[in-house]
Amino acid sequence: MSYTVGQVAGFAGVTVRTLHHYDEIGLLVPGERSHAGHRRYSDADLDRLQQILFYRELGFPLDEVAVLLDDPAADPRAHLRRQHDLLTARIEQLRKMAAAVEHAMEARKMGINLTPEEKFEVFGDKDPEQYADEAEARWGGTEHYAESQRRVARYSKEDWQRIQDRSADWGRRYAALMAAGEPPTGEAAMALAEEHRRHICTWYYECPHELHRSLGEMYVADERFKAFYESLRPGLAEHLNEAIAANAARHTS
């Protein structure tokens, strides 16, 4: 089959003028002409155009693209492998750039005047507002949510660092408790469950024991929360849920 310049422009998402230019500089000369002299592109021409557009997307100037494609020793599969490697590297670069921008956006949203580097330093690979939209949808009408929003809006970089450090320390101690074989209904586990609740009260909102019990159930039911606690130690989400329930029971009975 052969295709008109208009059809090819539509396939490739380029302008007819671009195709005319490629023809004029010898980069993509159509393999056929109609009786009226109009350009007709073959499947081989489309393959070459695909290669051109790949390299252009990667930032190669047209003269370098021509050299690469017209190399008689080049294997078409080698072109694809090279482009795959280059695109993979670019995707990773763009992913990192997107992450940096997201961190900057979150810093502004939270009222913290941080550079992206500082934000990353404080929070590591965890985004403190990763589920902000969902949280607002689920709890936006509650006083607990409003109180949490009021508090975090005032926190400085040092405050967030303190929260991060204390959370990490708590996680290490809870993992060590489990490694020592302490049961979730034991005194040591319930004490750390109570510390977990008080941390929420101190930094986010007042968290009565019954609300804390509901949070513990969510840590197991919601795969995202569960994955976070399981990253501290396998089985920690279930263990903590039981410890929270036991702690709530002894305070509300």
Tab-separated table of C-alpha atoms in Angstrom:
chain	number	residue	atom	x	y	z
A	1	MET	CA	0.000	0.000	0.000
A	2	SER	CA	0.963	3.614	-0.363
A	3	TYR	CA	-0.305	6.681	1.438
A	4	THR	CA	-0.811	10.337	0.617
A	5	VAL	CA	1.102	13.059	2.414
A	6	GLY	CA	-2.099	14.029	4.211
A	7	GLN	CA	-2.669	10.488	5.441
A	8	VAL	CA	0.897	10.174	6.691
A	9	ALA	CA	0.681	13.528	8.454
A	10	GLY	CA	-2.436	12.262	10.222
A	11	PHE	CA	-0.828	8.954	11.203
A	12	ALA	CA	2.299	10.560	12.588
A	13	GLY	CA	0.834	13.686	14.162
A	14	VAL	CA	3.027	16.014	12.110
A	15	THR	CA	2.178	18.716	9.606
A	16	VAL	CA	2.191	18.302	5.843
A	17	ARG	CA	4.719	21.110	5.750
A	18	THR	CA	7.068	19.063	7.960
A	19	LEU	CA	6.871	16.144	5.533
A	20	HIS	CA	7.537	18.453	2.608
A	21	HIS	CA	10.597	19.777	4.433
A	22	TYR	CA	11.907	16.271	5.137
A	23	ASP	CA	11.528	15.520	1.433
A	24	GLU	CA	13.292	18.709	0.374
A	25	ILE	CA	16.351	18.029	2.556
A	26	GLY	CA	16.479	14.378	1.551
A	27	LEU	CA	15.679	13.022	5.011
A	28	LEU	CA	12.451	11.315	3.977
A	29	VAL	CA	11.946	11.101	0.233
A	30	PRO	CA	8.674	9.337	-0.663
A	31	GLY	CA	9.235	6.101	-2.508
A	32	GLU	CA	6.555	6.825	-5.068
A	33	ARG	CA	4.804	9.620	-6.933
A	34	SER	CA	1.319	9.585	-8.377
A	35	HIS	CA	0.717	10.281	-12.068
A	36	ALA	CA	-0.043	13.856	-11.042
A	37	GLY	CA	3.302	14.082	-9.212
A	38	HIS	CA	1.899	13.888	-5.707
A	39	ARG	CA	3.931	12.224	-2.977
A	40	ARG	CA	3.050	8.613	-2.061
A	41	TYR	CA	4.590	6.972	1.002
A	42	SER	CA	5.230	3.252	1.307
A	43	ASP	CA	5.338	1.138	4.476
A	44	ALA	CA	9.134	1.400	4.382
A	45	ASP	CA	8.799	5.187	4.289
A	46	LEU	CA	6.574	5.034	7.337
A	47	ASP	CA	9.174	2.933	9.161
A	48	ARG	CA	11.819	5.548	8.379
A	49	LEU	CA	9.528	8.347	9.527
A	50	GLN	CA	8.993	6.517	12.793
A	51	GLN	CA	12.759	6.367	13.312
A	52	ILE	CA	13.088	10.067	12.470
A	53	LEU	CA	10.432	11.034	14.972
A	54	PHE	CA	11.970	8.864	17.693
A	55	TYR	CA	15.318	10.575	17.298
A	56	ARG	CA	13.750	14.015	17.036
A	57	GLU	CA	11.836	13.396	20.269
A	58	LEU	CA	15.162	12.570	21.880
A	59	GLY	CA	16.565	15.916	20.772
A	60	PHE	CA	18.761	14.871	17.851
A	61	PRO	CA	19.148	17.555	15.134
A	62	LEU	CA	17.991	16.598	11.661
A	63	ASP	CA	21.484	16.367	10.189
A	64	GLU	CA	22.525	13.849	12.861
A	65	VAL	CA	19.329	11.867	12.307
A	66	ALA	CA	20.172	11.632	8.617
A	67	VAL	CA	23.663	10.348	9.374
A	68	LEU	CA	22.329	7.730	11.796
A	69	LEU	CA	19.635	6.471	9.455
A	70	ASP	CA	21.802	6.439	6.329
A	71	ASP	CA	24.643	4.487	7.898
A	72	PRO	CA	24.924	1.425	5.602
A	73	ALA	CA	26.241	-0.686	8.455
A	74	ALA	CA	23.344	0.086	10.779
A	75	ASP	CA	20.910	-2.707	11.614
A	76	PRO	CA	17.284	-1.528	11.959
A	77	ARG	CA	17.049	-3.585	15.139
A	78	ALA	CA	20.093	-1.786	16.483
A	79	HIS	CA	18.288	1.517	15.950
A	80	LEU	CA	15.346	0.260	17.976
A	81	ARG	CA	17.571	-1.017	20.755
A	82	ARG	CA	19.432	2.291	20.881
A	83	GLN	CA	16.200	4.261	20.935
A	84	HIS	CA	14.773	2.035	23.633
A	85	ASP	CA	17.826	2.638	25.823
A	86	LEU	CA	17.702	6.377	25.222
A	87	LEU	CA	13.970	6.583	25.884
A	88	THR	CA	14.282	4.519	29.059
A	89	ALA	CA	16.980	6.875	30.330
A	90	ARG	CA	14.838	9.882	29.457
A	91	ILE	CA	11.785	8.405	31.182
A	92	GLU	CA	13.815	7.964	34.354
A	93	GLN	CA	15.084	11.531	34.099
A	94	LEU	CA	11.562	12.865	33.599
A	95	ARG	CA	10.288	10.744	36.490
A	96	LYS	CA	12.853	12.337	38.784
A	97	MET	CA	11.962	15.792	37.497
A	98	ALA	CA	8.257	15.127	38.080
A	99	ALA	CA	8.975	13.947	41.620
A	100	ALA	CA	10.952	17.110	42.338
A	101	VAL	CA	8.101	19.270	41.062
A	102	GLU	CA	5.565	17.316	43.127
A	103	HIS	CA	7.639	17.846	46.256
A	104	ALA	CA	7.811	21.578	45.522
A	105	MET	CA	4.050	21.700	45.005
A	106	GLU	CA	3.428	19.906	48.303
A	107	ALA	CA	5.773	22.265	50.137
A	108	ARG	CA	3.755	25.247	48.900
A	109	LYS	CA	0.474	23.524	49.664
A	110	MET	CA	1.575	22.866	53.236
A	111	GLY	CA	2.868	26.397	53.705
A	112	ILE	CA	6.473	25.296	54.135
A	113	ASN	CA	9.086	27.320	52.312
A	114	LEU	CA	11.307	24.432	51.159
A	115	THR	CA	13.328	23.715	48.084
A	116	PRO	CA	12.594	20.350	46.419
A	117	GLU	CA	15.904	19.052	47.819
A	118	GLU	CA	14.963	20.058	51.357
A	119	LYS	CA	11.534	18.517	50.994
A	120	PHE	CA	13.066	15.250	49.865
A	121	GLU	CA	15.566	15.348	52.726
A	122	VAL	CA	12.787	15.726	55.262
A	123	PHE	CA	10.331	13.169	53.976
A	124	GLY	CA	12.565	10.684	52.163
A	125	ASP	CA	10.512	8.604	49.753
A	126	LYS	CA	7.232	9.167	51.652
A	127	ASP	CA	4.910	11.957	50.644
A	128	PRO	CA	3.084	13.282	53.754
A	129	GLU	CA	0.078	14.296	51.652
A	130	GLN	CA	0.083	11.356	49.268
A	131	TYR	CA	-3.599	10.718	49.984
A	132	ALA	CA	-4.629	14.334	50.625
A	133	ASP	CA	-7.472	14.403	48.092
A	134	GLU	CA	-8.844	11.080	49.273
A	135	ALA	CA	-8.580	12.139	52.909
A	136	GLU	CA	-10.510	15.303	52.171
A	137	ALA	CA	-13.204	13.331	50.338
A	138	ARG	CA	-13.566	10.846	53.216
A	139	TRP	CA	-13.144	13.109	56.245
A	140	GLY	CA	-13.271	16.666	54.923
A	141	GLY	CA	-16.465	17.459	56.836
A	142	THR	CA	-15.151	16.305	60.202
A	143	GLU	CA	-13.649	18.406	62.960
A	144	HIS	CA	-10.683	16.024	63.136
A	145	TYR	CA	-9.798	16.775	59.523
A	146	ALA	CA	-10.216	20.522	59.996
A	147	GLU	CA	-8.059	20.447	63.120
A	148	SER	CA	-5.335	18.489	61.336
A	149	GLN	CA	-5.337	20.983	58.463
A	150	ARG	CA	-5.048	23.902	60.870
A	151	ARG	CA	-2.115	22.340	62.689
A	152	VAL	CA	-0.013	21.190	59.751
A	153	ALA	CA	-0.378	24.557	58.022
A	154	ARG	CA	1.755	26.056	60.800
A	155	TYR	CA	4.546	23.480	60.842
A	156	SER	CA	8.081	24.419	59.892
A	157	LYS	CA	10.752	22.274	58.324
A	158	GLU	CA	12.074	21.544	61.838
A	159	ASP	CA	8.615	20.415	62.962
A	160	TRP	CA	8.321	17.979	60.073
A	161	GLN	CA	11.825	16.709	60.752
A	162	ARG	CA	10.883	16.097	64.389
A	163	ILE	CA	7.741	14.222	63.331
A	164	GLN	CA	9.742	12.124	60.886
A	165	ASP	CA	12.415	11.286	63.459
A	166	ARG	CA	9.931	10.303	66.135
A	167	SER	CA	7.908	8.186	63.730
A	168	ALA	CA	11.035	6.388	62.537
A	169	ASP	CA	12.137	5.771	66.133
A	170	TRP	CA	8.709	4.401	67.038
A	171	GLY	CA	8.816	2.103	63.996
A	172	ARG	CA	12.221	0.718	64.969
A	173	ARG	CA	11.077	0.056	68.522
A	174	TYR	CA	7.880	-1.639	67.393
A	175	ALA	CA	9.780	-3.860	64.961
A	176	ALA	CA	12.214	-4.776	67.770
A	177	LEU	CA	9.271	-5.613	70.034
A	178	MET	CA	7.936	-8.036	67.453
A	179	ALA	CA	11.382	-9.553	66.906
A	180	ALA	CA	11.498	-10.225	70.649
A	181	GLY	CA	8.255	-12.204	70.386
A	182	GLU	CA	6.072	-9.799	72.362
A	183	PRO	CA	2.343	-10.511	71.825
A	184	PRO	CA	0.085	-7.697	70.584
A	185	THR	CA	-2.019	-7.931	73.749
A	186	GLY	CA	1.017	-7.620	76.002
A	187	GLU	CA	1.874	-4.573	78.049
A	188	ALA	CA	4.827	-3.551	75.853
A	189	ALA	CA	2.806	-3.634	72.608
A	190	MET	CA	-0.129	-1.782	74.148
A	191	ALA	CA	2.248	0.876	75.452
A	192	LEU	CA	3.592	1.488	71.938
A	193	ALA	CA	0.028	1.503	70.600
A	194	GLU	CA	-0.801	4.209	73.135
A	195	GLU	CA	2.327	6.124	72.098
A	196	HIS	CA	1.106	5.876	68.481
A	197	ARG	CA	-2.253	7.368	69.500
A	198	ARG	CA	-0.639	10.176	71.484
A	199	HIS	CA	1.581	11.008	68.508
A	200	ILE	CA	-1.565	11.611	66.443
A	201	CYS	CA	-3.037	13.721	69.253
A	202	THR	CA	0.136	15.773	69.566
A	203	TRP	CA	0.703	16.518	65.905
A	204	TYR	CA	-2.571	16.124	64.000
A	205	TYR	CA	-5.877	15.952	65.928
A	206	GLU	CA	-7.429	14.607	69.115
A	207	CYS	CA	-7.726	10.859	68.638
A	208	PRO	CA	-9.941	9.103	71.210
A	209	HIS	CA	-9.343	5.397	71.725
A	210	GLU	CA	-12.380	4.345	69.701
A	211	LEU	CA	-11.230	6.436	66.747
A	212	HIS	CA	-7.762	4.949	67.150
A	213	ARG	CA	-9.336	1.471	67.010
A	214	SER	CA	-10.932	2.402	63.669
A	215	LEU	CA	-7.577	3.614	62.363
A	216	GLY	CA	-5.982	0.307	63.351
A	217	GLU	CA	-8.590	-1.576	61.343
A	218	MET	CA	-7.903	0.691	58.368
A	219	TYR	CA	-4.167	-0.054	58.595
A	220	VAL	CA	-5.022	-3.671	57.810
A	221	ALA	CA	-7.945	-3.181	55.401
A	222	ASP	CA	-6.362	-0.511	53.192
A	223	GLU	CA	-3.524	-2.055	51.191
A	224	ARG	CA	-1.600	1.205	51.017
A	225	PHE	CA	-1.508	1.718	54.778
A	226	LYS	CA	-0.810	-1.957	55.250
A	227	ALA	CA	2.125	-1.800	52.829
A	228	PHE	CA	3.639	1.081	54.804
A	229	TYR	CA	3.520	-0.752	58.129
A	230	GLU	CA	4.590	-4.021	56.542
A	231	SER	CA	7.657	-2.218	55.186
A	232	LEU	CA	8.746	-1.687	58.812
A	233	ARG	CA	8.437	-5.401	59.521
A	234	PRO	CA	6.301	-8.143	57.913
A	235	GLY	CA	3.158	-8.691	59.966
A	236	LEU	CA	3.404	-5.341	61.739
A	237	ALA	CA	0.079	-4.013	60.432
A	238	GLU	CA	-1.887	-6.924	61.908
A	239	HIS	CA	0.131	-6.881	65.123
A	240	LEU	CA	-0.407	-3.135	65.572
A	241	ASN	CA	-4.115	-3.432	64.850
A	242	GLU	CA	-4.484	-6.019	67.617
A	243	ALA	CA	-2.371	-3.930	70.003
A	244	ILE	CA	-4.475	-0.833	69.297
A	245	ALA	CA	-7.687	-2.811	69.891
A	246	ALA	CA	-6.373	-4.231	73.161
A	247	ASN	CA	-5.185	-0.807	74.299
A	248	ALA	CA	-8.541	0.759	73.428
A	249	ALA	CA	-10.393	-1.988	75.284
A	250	ARG	CA	-8.468	-1.462	78.516
A	251	HIS	CA	-9.068	2.307	78.393
A	252	THR	CA	-12.755	2.185	77.513
A	253	SER	CA	-13.927	-0.810	79.565
